[in-house]
Amino acid sequence: MRIALFIPCFIDQLYPKVGISVVRVLERLGHEVDFPEDQTCCGQPAFNSGHWDLARDTACSFLDAFAGAEAIVAPSGSCTAMVRNYYGELFRGHVREAEAAALAERSWEFGDFLHRKLGLTDVGARFPGKVTWHDACHGLRELGIREGPRKLLGAVRGLSFVEMQPSDECCGFGGTFSAKFPEISCRMGEAKARAIEESGAEYVASGDSSCLMQIAGILARRGSSAKIIHLAEILAST
Amino acid sequence: MNSRDAILGRIRAALRAPAPHAPAPALAAELFPPLRADEALPRFAREFAALKGVFHRSPDANDARAWVAGLAARRGFARVAAAPDDLCRDAVSGVPGAQTLEREACGAQLASFDLGVTACDCLVARTGSIVLTAQSGFGRALSVLPPAHLVVARRAQLVGEIREALQLLELRHGKMWPSMATFITGPSRTADIEKILVLGAHGPRELYLLLLDF
Amino acid sequence: MSSVSRFVAESRRRMADAHERATVLKATATYTSKVAETKASFLDWATGRRQLHQRKWEAIHRLDFHLETFERRATARGARVHWAEDAAQACEIILEICHRTGAQKAVKSKSMITEEIHLNAALEEHGIAVVESDLGEYIAQIRGEPPYHIVTPVMQLTKEEIAATFHEKLGAPRDATAEDLTKTARRVLREVFLAADVGVTGANFLVAETGMIAITENEGNARLVSTLPRVHIAVAGLEKVVPRLEDLAGFLPMLAVSGTGQQLTGYNTLLGGPRQQGETDGPEEMHVILLDNGRTRLLADAEQREALHCIRCGACLNVCPVFKGVGGFSYDTTYQGPIGSVITPHFRGLREWKHLSYASSLCGACSEVCPVHIDLHQHLLRNRRNAVDAGHVGAVEWIAFRFWAWAMRSPFAYELAARAGRIAQRLSRLLGVEGSLLDPARAWTARRAAPTLAPESFREWWRKRKASERKPS
């Protein structure tokens, strides 16, 4: 399959290794990977802050960048959810409404693409380490991703999986919320960090680098030894 | 323009704006797994017990009378008020000093009784509930004011679901419902204090069901 | 102090109160496990949610018709139906009834709408003593506090704290158990029920078809409030209506599960009119007050009117990490948590109350648990959009997003901004600005380590790789 990569801005600039890992995994599976260089952002930050006109402008650039793509894969549940679940509302009544809807149907979160679209569990990865999984909110509640990553991690050689309690409570990032209400955001992050520490995991993995960024920020200040890692990085490891 | 017209006017104006989309039609599916007829009574008994209700099934009238008398003695129910229907009258006939209420008994007077005895309209198996009205319960207060409540019911009064109970009441009363109908599910309770379950907040602390299975 | 500064200050205080946080978390953990147990008995909870959503949809989209039907049927049963446009008018109507009937003592059962209209204050101002009879509300009342949560009014208090209150106000022993405390309240309130001239309740549902109100409770106090006093007044929001009696077969169990993790709440009572001919007791008068107070404003918002489906179960509060973190008092509104954040701007004004819609990570847990399938987190998002459209957002943010939009317009602008960001971060770290009071990113860096902008971005890596692939080997 010819896959168009959607690498969200913060992964592009902060965690490029995640994007590189996606490329490695997909190519290892024999797919052709393209990165439309005109892409910038799906528009979610503006959308979530209520600036829908600006979000729509950005989303139009997104539609342009990915026009004609057969499958769009992003290592981010929140960005994928934006395109799949919210472009409909953002473009309602707009001349590009149908185009946005069509594009939404072809957009996938990375792990979900492997598991549900390609039907895979074992992608030939090896990663020795004790790993716990953070169910990022958008992936979980907007895209219904829960079993997939656990199956994928379960097939990774050498990986020892441990559930944290709870795994599905919000990490507190929430985009601009983390800056607008930092104390509440950090409180939620602290609860997540505690759950990670209590699980005894060496690594906390997720499908969303924005969550991992929040979690890493808090773990570091706590002097925690647990490290963040994106699902793609684990699956790329051999 | 009075408030009624103002509000209704605002509602009509508001509803002129159509909603973005109507909800997807939900299948008229059952919410609960169906209860077989033979499961109903054991289910009711189980739920009722889980709610801390006390259930007794009587095979005959003598047993019923004896059980009630024994209950009153065991629990020290000195002042017992029964609704003036045959079922209740019979049930308390073995209790010394039990009073069958006259029509004029007032709500506040009932506060001095230890046990209120009423009939009911039906029982709901799935939830272990007792359904009664101001008619079958002989007023609103008798089934809630005294600290203990005994309900006398017949086996045939058992239905499976809440829906059936509502239908039964509609069939029985048509447009002339009593002013109060209630689904009683266990004794009165509260968990307002640190989620600690305490029975007998304001309504009866003890709830008994005498099922006449004859 | 503005509402948002009050919110920030109060939430800061409450978050630091470890004792309160622990008590609330324990309560919600108990709730969560009970809910999981009872949901398991449903064949199809998801379908149930959609069914309830549809019933409420029908109720709201023909609200005038259903309210008129309710009024007609309730009146035929001897109830007096009143329409109140706002809180002041509702209180006026109630005071008029009290005055006419010579009422001096009122007893109430739990009713959030009576909090909304500040009824107790209005009654007391006019010399009518009013006592709350729901145990949680009673405790809150004698402590002089509002309810903390729409369903569990004192979930933030431990048994010890309640015992201390009872000791102080009622002379109960300091080491009273929960059982003792409940018995004390029962004894005290029994006298109140028996002496009250007027009983005030809310209504969980207004059944249009039969002209009855339905009240859901566990304690039995609402039954007593609507039985013993001579006059019964029920206050209900316009949106409480359901079309048919049979609708309750779905609403009652799902309300019970979502509200308290019970299969069915202790007492679900249908009241249609005052005492009828031949009945031995019951109030002589029954009044139902239908309250607008901003609901028609929300109704007019076609996109958001589904927020009126709410059956006030409190589930969204119990799963909300923000509510659990800052507590009910921080909201400073009648309705807390996600539903409160959604509807308060419509009831009280967007400009002053938009901040509640921003104080959310949009995790969606609320929408996931709502038994009537309200997409609560999406409504928070729409409130934000409405706030921006109405010009309620500050200049700084407005400018920041316009800059952001410029940066995202083209890959060139984006990479320029990224390069500038890299330089700025290096400088900030070099000069020791990061993490200090001067750091513009202080909102993040005060409590969290900041991520480092990568020396080579993904797209730079990609371009390099593409270039090297094109090179002849």
Short mmCIF file of C-alpha atoms in Angstrom, two decimals, chain C residues 6-436:
data_model
loop_
_atom_site.label_atom_id
_atom_site.label_comp_id
_atom_site.label_asym_id
_atom_site.label_seq_id
_atom_site.Cartn_x
_atom_site.Cartn_y
_atom_site.Cartn_z
CA ARG C 6 -12.15 32.97 42.09
CA PHE C 7 -12.12 29.61 40.37
CA VAL C 8 -8.35 29.51 40.12
CA ALA C 9 -7.86 30.63 43.72
CA GLU C 10 -10.42 28.26 45.16
CA SER C 11 -9.28 25.29 43.08
CA ARG C 12 -5.68 25.94 44.16
CA ARG C 13 -6.77 25.87 47.79
CA ARG C 14 -8.87 22.76 47.36
CA MET C 15 -6.24 20.84 45.38
CA ALA C 16 -3.84 21.43 48.26
CA ASP C 17 -6.33 19.95 50.72
CA ALA C 18 -5.10 16.37 50.73
CA HIS C 19 -7.76 15.27 53.17
CA GLU C 20 -10.62 16.50 51.02
CA ARG C 21 -9.05 15.05 47.89
CA ALA C 22 -8.63 11.65 49.52
CA THR C 23 -12.23 11.61 50.77
CA VAL C 24 -13.61 12.53 47.36
CA LEU C 25 -11.45 9.97 45.58
CA LYS C 26 -12.55 7.26 47.96
CA ALA C 27 -16.19 8.15 47.33
CA THR C 28 -15.80 8.09 43.56
CA ALA C 29 -13.86 4.82 43.68
CA THR C 30 -16.74 3.21 45.63
CA TYR C 31 -19.16 4.63 43.10
CA THR C 32 -17.15 3.35 40.13
CA SER C 33 -17.06 -0.23 41.36
CA LYS C 34 -20.78 -0.25 42.18
CA VAL C 35 -21.63 1.12 38.76
CA ALA C 36 -19.53 -1.51 37.02
CA GLU C 37 -21.37 -4.23 38.96
CA THR C 38 -24.85 -2.99 38.17
CA LYS C 39 -24.14 -2.16 34.53
CA ALA C 40 -23.17 -5.77 34.06
CA SER C 41 -26.79 -6.78 34.60
CA PHE C 42 -27.87 -4.86 31.52
CA LEU C 43 -28.13 -6.68 28.25
CA ASP C 44 -27.12 -3.62 26.32
CA TRP C 45 -26.25 -0.46 28.20
CA ALA C 46 -25.23 1.28 24.97
CA THR C 47 -28.66 0.79 23.44
CA GLY C 48 -30.25 1.96 26.65
CA ARG C 49 -28.32 5.22 26.38
CA ARG C 50 -29.49 5.75 22.84
CA GLN C 51 -33.08 4.98 23.82
CA LEU C 52 -33.02 7.50 26.64
CA HIS C 53 -31.42 10.02 24.32
CA GLN C 54 -34.24 9.56 21.86
CA ARG C 55 -36.96 9.84 24.48
CA LYS C 56 -35.45 13.09 25.73
CA TRP C 57 -35.00 14.26 22.16
CA GLU C 58 -38.69 13.78 21.60
CA ALA C 59 -39.51 15.47 24.88
CA ILE C 60 -37.37 18.52 24.16
CA HIS C 61 -38.27 18.88 20.50
CA ARG C 62 -41.96 19.03 21.32
CA LEU C 63 -41.49 20.70 24.65
CA ASP C 64 -44.43 23.10 24.36
CA PHE C 65 -46.82 20.30 23.44
CA HIS C 66 -45.66 18.04 26.26
CA LEU C 67 -45.70 20.79 28.87
CA GLU C 68 -49.22 21.76 27.88
CA THR C 69 -50.29 18.13 28.08
CA PHE C 70 -48.67 17.82 31.49
CA GLU C 71 -50.39 20.96 32.69
CA ARG C 72 -53.78 19.81 31.46
CA ARG C 73 -53.53 16.33 33.00
CA ALA C 74 -52.00 17.53 36.26
CA THR C 75 -54.67 20.19 36.63
CA ALA C 76 -57.38 17.59 35.97
CA ARG C 77 -55.98 15.70 38.96
CA GLY C 78 -56.25 18.74 41.19
CA ALA C 79 -52.70 20.04 41.02
CA ARG C 80 -52.07 23.74 40.39
CA VAL C 81 -49.47 24.33 37.70
CA HIS C 82 -47.49 27.59 37.73
CA TRP C 83 -45.04 28.95 35.18
CA ALA C 84 -42.03 30.90 36.42
CA GLU C 85 -39.81 32.78 34.01
CA ASP C 86 -36.93 33.21 36.41
CA ALA C 87 -35.69 32.46 39.92
CA ALA C 88 -37.23 35.59 41.41
CA GLN C 89 -40.63 34.77 40.02
CA ALA C 90 -40.45 31.16 41.23
CA CYS C 91 -39.66 32.38 44.74
CA GLU C 92 -42.48 34.90 44.52
CA ILE C 93 -44.96 32.20 43.60
CA ILE C 94 -43.80 30.01 46.47
CA LEU C 95 -43.93 32.89 48.93
CA GLU C 96 -47.43 33.76 47.78
CA ILE C 97 -48.56 30.18 48.39
CA CYS C 98 -46.95 30.22 51.83
CA HIS C 99 -48.51 33.55 52.67
CA ARG C 100 -51.96 32.53 51.51
CA THR C 101 -51.87 29.27 53.47
CA GLY C 102 -50.34 30.87 56.55
CA ALA C 103 -47.28 28.65 56.31
CA GLN C 104 -44.52 29.39 58.79
CA LYS C 105 -42.50 26.21 58.60
CA ALA C 106 -41.22 24.57 55.45
CA VAL C 107 -39.47 21.25 55.00
CA LYS C 108 -37.59 20.37 51.84
CA SER C 109 -36.36 17.25 50.14
CA LYS C 110 -33.27 17.31 47.93
CA SER C 111 -33.74 19.59 44.97
CA MET C 112 -30.94 21.22 43.00
CA ILE C 113 -33.40 23.54 41.30
CA THR C 114 -34.35 25.05 44.63
CA GLU C 115 -30.64 25.78 45.09
CA GLU C 116 -30.69 27.38 41.68
CA ILE C 117 -33.47 29.77 42.68
CA HIS C 118 -31.96 30.39 46.15
CA LEU C 119 -35.26 29.43 47.70
CA ASN C 120 -34.05 28.97 51.27
CA ALA C 121 -32.74 32.50 51.47
CA ALA C 122 -36.01 33.87 50.05
CA LEU C 123 -38.10 31.92 52.54
CA GLU C 124 -35.97 32.89 55.49
CA GLU C 125 -36.03 36.52 54.47
CA HIS C 126 -39.80 36.35 54.77
CA GLY C 127 -39.75 34.70 58.15
CA ILE C 128 -40.44 31.16 57.00
CA ALA C 129 -38.21 28.59 58.64
CA VAL C 130 -36.95 26.03 56.17
CA VAL C 131 -35.20 22.77 56.99
CA GLU C 132 -33.55 20.37 54.57
CA SER C 133 -34.56 16.78 55.18
CA ASP C 134 -32.21 14.85 52.89
CA LEU C 135 -29.42 13.79 55.23
CA GLY C 136 -26.64 15.16 53.06
CA GLU C 137 -28.47 18.44 52.44
CA TYR C 138 -29.31 18.72 56.13
CA ILE C 139 -25.66 18.33 57.04
CA ALA C 140 -24.70 20.94 54.44
CA GLN C 141 -27.41 23.25 55.74
CA ILE C 142 -26.35 23.11 59.36
CA ARG C 143 -22.75 23.68 58.25
CA GLY C 144 -23.88 26.69 56.26
CA GLU C 145 -22.45 25.28 53.04
CA PRO C 146 -23.97 24.67 49.62
CA PRO C 147 -24.12 21.10 48.27
CA TYR C 148 -20.76 19.85 46.98
CA HIS C 149 -22.18 17.60 44.29
CA ILE C 150 -25.59 17.44 42.64
CA VAL C 151 -26.34 13.94 43.96
CA THR C 152 -24.09 13.40 46.98
CA PRO C 153 -24.18 16.74 48.84
CA VAL C 154 -21.41 16.09 51.39
CA MET C 155 -19.17 13.61 49.59
CA GLN C 156 -16.14 15.67 50.69
CA LEU C 157 -16.76 15.15 54.40
CA THR C 158 -15.60 12.25 56.51
CA LYS C 159 -17.76 10.66 59.16
CA GLU C 160 -15.59 12.37 61.78
CA GLU C 161 -16.21 15.79 60.29
CA ILE C 162 -19.96 15.17 60.19
CA ALA C 163 -19.87 13.91 63.78
CA ALA C 164 -18.02 17.07 64.79
CA THR C 165 -20.74 19.16 63.11
CA PHE C 166 -23.50 17.20 64.85
CA HIS C 167 -21.65 17.57 68.13
CA GLU C 168 -21.36 21.29 67.67
CA LYS C 169 -24.88 21.95 66.42
CA LEU C 170 -26.95 19.20 67.99
CA GLY C 171 -24.96 18.06 71.01
CA ALA C 172 -24.43 14.57 69.61
CA PRO C 173 -21.45 12.60 71.04
CA ARG C 174 -18.12 13.22 69.32
CA ASP C 175 -17.51 9.57 68.53
CA ALA C 176 -20.94 8.93 67.00
CA THR C 177 -21.04 6.24 64.30
CA ALA C 178 -22.69 6.78 60.92
CA GLU C 179 -25.63 4.84 62.29
CA ASP C 180 -25.87 7.11 65.38
CA LEU C 181 -25.66 10.22 63.25
CA THR C 182 -28.38 9.00 60.93
CA LYS C 183 -30.58 8.12 63.90
CA THR C 184 -30.05 11.60 65.33
CA ALA C 185 -31.00 13.23 62.05
CA ARG C 186 -34.01 10.94 61.76
CA ARG C 187 -35.20 11.94 65.20
CA VAL C 188 -34.68 15.65 64.67
CA LEU C 189 -36.21 15.67 61.22
CA ARG C 190 -39.23 13.59 62.18
CA GLU C 191 -40.39 16.50 64.28
CA VAL C 192 -39.77 18.80 61.36
CA PHE C 193 -41.86 16.67 59.00
CA LEU C 194 -44.71 16.54 61.47
CA ALA C 195 -44.67 20.26 62.21
CA ALA C 196 -44.18 21.60 58.69
CA ASP C 197 -46.93 23.54 56.98
CA VAL C 198 -45.47 23.26 53.52
CA GLY C 199 -43.28 20.64 51.88
CA VAL C 200 -41.06 21.53 48.94
CA THR C 201 -39.63 18.92 46.60
CA GLY C 202 -38.09 18.87 43.19
CA ALA C 203 -39.12 16.42 40.51
CA ASN C 204 -36.89 14.02 38.61
CA PHE C 205 -39.44 13.64 35.84
CA LEU C 206 -42.67 15.30 34.75
CA VAL C 207 -44.78 12.66 33.06
CA ALA C 208 -46.78 14.49 30.41
CA GLU C 209 -49.12 11.64 29.57
CA THR C 210 -50.49 11.29 33.08
CA GLY C 211 -49.84 14.69 34.62
CA MET C 212 -47.70 13.19 37.39
CA ILE C 213 -44.32 14.08 38.81
CA ALA C 214 -41.81 11.35 39.62
CA ILE C 215 -39.39 11.65 42.52
CA THR C 216 -36.41 9.34 42.96
CA GLU C 217 -34.78 9.01 46.39
CA ASN C 218 -33.33 6.52 48.86
CA GLU C 219 -34.16 7.97 52.25
CA GLY C 220 -37.94 8.35 52.15
CA ASN C 221 -37.80 12.00 53.10
CA ALA C 222 -39.34 13.16 49.81
CA ARG C 223 -42.26 10.83 50.46
CA LEU C 224 -42.73 12.35 53.89
CA VAL C 225 -42.34 15.90 52.57
CA SER C 226 -45.08 15.21 50.03
CA THR C 227 -47.31 13.45 52.54
CA LEU C 228 -47.42 15.17 55.92
CA PRO C 229 -47.53 18.93 55.30
CA ARG C 230 -50.82 20.43 54.17
CA VAL C 231 -49.29 21.95 51.09
CA HIS C 232 -46.87 20.30 48.65
CA ILE C 233 -44.88 22.44 46.22
CA ALA C 234 -42.79 20.75 43.54
CA VAL C 235 -40.33 22.83 41.54
CA ALA C 236 -39.07 21.48 38.23
CA GLY C 237 -37.16 22.73 35.21
CA LEU C 238 -39.08 22.79 31.92
CA GLU C 239 -36.76 20.13 30.58
CA LYS C 240 -37.76 17.51 33.15
CA VAL C 241 -40.67 16.36 31.05
CA VAL C 242 -40.91 12.87 29.56
CA PRO C 243 -43.73 12.10 27.12
CA ARG C 244 -45.04 8.79 28.46
CA LEU C 245 -45.32 6.87 31.69
CA GLU C 246 -43.65 3.85 30.10
CA ASP C 247 -40.55 5.98 29.47
CA LEU C 248 -39.83 5.62 33.17
CA ALA C 249 -39.19 1.90 32.70
CA GLY C 250 -35.92 2.92 31.04
CA PHE C 251 -35.17 6.15 32.89
CA LEU C 252 -35.54 4.90 36.44
CA PRO C 253 -33.06 2.00 36.30
CA MET C 254 -30.52 3.91 34.25
CA LEU C 255 -30.76 6.92 36.54
CA ALA C 256 -30.20 4.61 39.51
CA VAL C 257 -27.16 2.94 37.99
CA SER C 258 -25.56 6.17 36.80
CA GLY C 259 -26.45 8.08 39.91
CA THR C 260 -25.49 5.71 42.68
CA GLY C 261 -24.61 2.34 41.20
CA GLN C 262 -27.91 0.87 42.34
CA GLN C 263 -30.25 -1.33 40.32
CA LEU C 264 -33.09 0.90 41.37
CA THR C 265 -33.19 3.72 43.88
CA GLY C 266 -35.03 3.09 47.16
CA TYR C 267 -38.22 4.99 46.40
CA ASN C 268 -39.50 6.00 42.99
CA THR C 269 -42.74 7.83 43.66
CA LEU C 270 -45.36 9.09 41.23
CA LEU C 271 -47.45 11.95 42.50
CA GLY C 272 -50.54 13.07 40.62
CA GLY C 273 -52.43 15.77 42.43
CA PRO C 274 -53.19 16.39 46.09
CA ARG C 275 -55.13 13.96 48.25
CA GLN C 276 -57.98 12.53 46.20
CA GLN C 277 -61.54 11.74 47.30
CA GLY C 278 -61.47 8.79 49.61
CA GLU C 279 -57.76 8.91 50.40
CA THR C 280 -56.87 8.97 54.06
CA ASP C 281 -53.97 11.38 53.93
CA GLY C 282 -51.86 13.50 51.67
CA PRO C 283 -51.56 17.22 51.09
CA GLU C 284 -54.65 19.32 50.53
CA GLU C 285 -52.87 21.35 47.89
CA MET C 286 -50.29 20.36 45.33
CA HIS C 287 -48.45 22.92 43.27
CA VAL C 288 -46.04 22.30 40.41
CA ILE C 289 -43.83 25.20 39.40
CA LEU C 290 -42.37 24.95 35.92
CA LEU C 291 -39.19 26.99 35.78
CA ASP C 292 -37.51 28.58 32.76
CA ASN C 293 -34.59 30.59 34.20
CA GLY C 294 -32.49 30.35 31.05
CA ARG C 295 -33.65 27.00 29.78
CA THR C 296 -35.46 28.47 26.78
CA ARG C 297 -32.22 30.26 25.95
CA LEU C 298 -30.42 26.92 25.83
CA LEU C 299 -33.33 25.44 23.91
CA ALA C 300 -32.91 28.10 21.24
CA ASP C 301 -29.36 26.91 20.65
CA ALA C 302 -30.17 24.06 18.29
CA GLU C 303 -26.64 22.71 18.48
CA GLN C 304 -26.49 22.56 22.24
CA ARG C 305 -30.08 22.01 23.31
CA GLU C 306 -29.34 18.34 23.93
CA ALA C 307 -27.71 19.50 27.18
CA LEU C 308 -31.32 19.80 28.35
CA HIS C 309 -31.55 16.01 28.18
CA CYS C 310 -29.64 15.86 31.45
CA ILE C 311 -31.36 13.83 34.15
CA ARG C 312 -29.00 15.09 36.87
CA CYS C 313 -27.50 11.70 37.66
CA GLY C 314 -24.07 13.10 38.56
CA ALA C 315 -22.13 10.43 36.68
CA CYS C 316 -20.16 12.98 34.71
CA LEU C 317 -18.97 14.62 37.94
CA ASN C 318 -17.85 11.28 39.34
CA VAL C 319 -15.59 10.44 36.42
CA CYS C 320 -14.25 13.92 35.74
CA PRO C 321 -10.59 14.27 36.75
CA VAL C 322 -11.06 18.03 37.00
CA PHE C 323 -14.06 17.73 39.34
CA LYS C 324 -12.25 15.17 41.45
CA GLY C 325 -9.19 17.40 41.51
CA VAL C 326 -10.74 20.77 42.35
CA GLY C 327 -13.94 19.70 44.09
CA GLY C 328 -17.50 20.96 43.83
CA PHE C 329 -17.06 24.24 45.72
CA SER C 330 -14.46 25.56 43.27
CA TYR C 331 -17.08 25.86 40.55
CA ASP C 332 -19.13 28.36 42.56
CA THR C 333 -22.19 27.40 40.55
CA THR C 334 -25.38 25.50 41.31
CA TYR C 335 -24.40 22.71 38.95
CA GLN C 336 -20.81 21.48 39.08
CA GLY C 337 -18.70 19.21 36.95
CA PRO C 338 -18.99 18.73 33.20
CA ILE C 339 -22.75 19.33 32.94
CA GLY C 340 -22.40 22.44 35.07
CA SER C 341 -19.59 23.71 32.87
CA VAL C 342 -21.73 23.13 29.80
CA ILE C 343 -24.97 24.75 30.94
CA THR C 344 -23.86 27.54 33.28
CA PRO C 345 -22.76 29.85 30.46
CA HIS C 346 -26.24 29.49 28.97
CA PHE C 347 -28.00 30.09 32.27
CA ARG C 348 -25.73 32.79 33.65
CA GLY C 349 -23.80 34.26 30.75
CA LEU C 350 -20.92 33.14 28.57
CA ARG C 351 -18.54 36.01 29.23
CA GLU C 352 -18.35 35.38 32.93
CA TRP C 353 -18.64 31.59 32.91
CA LYS C 354 -16.71 30.46 29.84
CA HIS C 355 -13.68 29.60 31.95
CA LEU C 356 -15.33 26.43 33.19
CA SER C 357 -15.45 25.18 29.60
CA TYR C 358 -11.72 25.83 29.28
CA ALA C 359 -10.88 24.14 32.58
CA SER C 360 -11.05 20.76 30.91
CA SER C 361 -8.65 18.53 29.00
CA LEU C 362 -11.61 17.34 26.90
CA CYS C 363 -10.79 13.77 27.90
CA GLY C 364 -14.35 12.72 27.09
CA ALA C 365 -14.91 10.54 30.16
CA CYS C 366 -18.08 12.53 30.86
CA SER C 367 -19.57 11.87 27.44
CA GLU C 368 -18.67 8.21 27.79
CA VAL C 369 -20.72 7.74 30.97
CA CYS C 370 -23.69 10.00 30.30
CA PRO C 371 -26.78 7.76 30.36
CA VAL C 372 -28.70 10.05 28.03
CA HIS C 373 -25.81 10.26 25.58
CA ILE C 374 -25.04 13.96 25.78
CA ASP C 375 -21.72 14.68 24.08
CA LEU C 376 -20.65 16.81 27.00
CA HIS C 377 -17.04 17.35 26.03
CA GLN C 378 -18.08 18.45 22.56
CA HIS C 379 -20.37 21.03 24.12
CA LEU C 380 -17.45 22.36 26.16
CA LEU C 381 -15.67 22.77 22.85
CA ARG C 382 -18.63 24.60 21.35
CA ASN C 383 -18.81 26.90 24.36
CA ARG C 384 -15.18 27.78 23.64
CA ARG C 385 -15.97 28.48 20.02
CA ASN C 386 -18.95 30.61 21.01
CA ALA C 387 -16.75 32.53 23.42
CA VAL C 388 -14.24 33.28 20.66
CA ASP C 389 -16.98 34.23 18.20
CA ALA C 390 -18.51 36.58 20.74
CA GLY C 391 -15.17 38.29 21.26
CA HIS C 392 -14.79 37.17 24.86
CA VAL C 393 -11.26 35.94 24.41
CA GLY C 394 -8.33 38.13 25.48
CA ALA C 395 -6.15 40.01 23.01
CA VAL C 396 -3.02 38.04 23.86
CA GLU C 397 -4.57 34.72 22.95
CA TRP C 398 -6.18 36.18 19.86
CA ILE C 399 -2.84 37.46 18.62
CA ALA C 400 -1.04 34.24 19.57
CA PHE C 401 -3.41 32.14 17.51
CA ARG C 402 -3.21 34.45 14.56
CA PHE C 403 0.55 34.08 14.67
CA TRP C 404 0.12 30.34 14.99
CA ALA C 405 -2.23 30.29 11.97
CA TRP C 406 0.32 32.26 9.95
CA ALA C 407 3.03 29.77 10.91
CA MET C 408 0.82 26.89 9.83
CA ARG C 409 -0.15 28.44 6.55
CA SER C 410 2.88 27.17 4.71
CA PRO C 411 5.74 24.78 5.34
CA PHE C 412 8.12 27.69 4.88
CA ALA C 413 6.52 29.79 7.62
CA TYR C 414 6.23 26.72 9.81
CA GLU C 415 9.90 25.83 9.50
CA LEU C 416 10.90 29.42 10.05
CA ALA C 417 8.92 29.47 13.27
CA ALA C 418 10.39 26.11 14.28
CA ARG C 419 13.93 27.33 13.66
CA ALA C 420 13.28 30.44 15.68
CA GLY C 421 11.84 28.30 18.44
CA ARG C 422 14.97 26.16 18.52
CA ILE C 423 17.18 29.21 18.88
CA ALA C 424 14.93 30.70 21.52
CA GLN C 425 15.00 27.49 23.55
CA ARG C 426 18.79 27.22 23.38
CA LEU C 427 19.14 30.84 24.47
CA SER C 428 16.59 30.43 27.21
CA ARG C 429 18.49 27.48 28.62
CA LEU C 430 21.87 29.16 28.21
CA LEU C 431 20.73 32.22 30.08
CA GLY C 432 18.99 30.18 32.74
CA VAL C 433 15.65 31.71 31.81
CA GLU C 434 13.86 28.39 31.35
CA GLY C 435 12.01 27.48 34.50
CA SER C 436 12.58 30.92 36.04
#
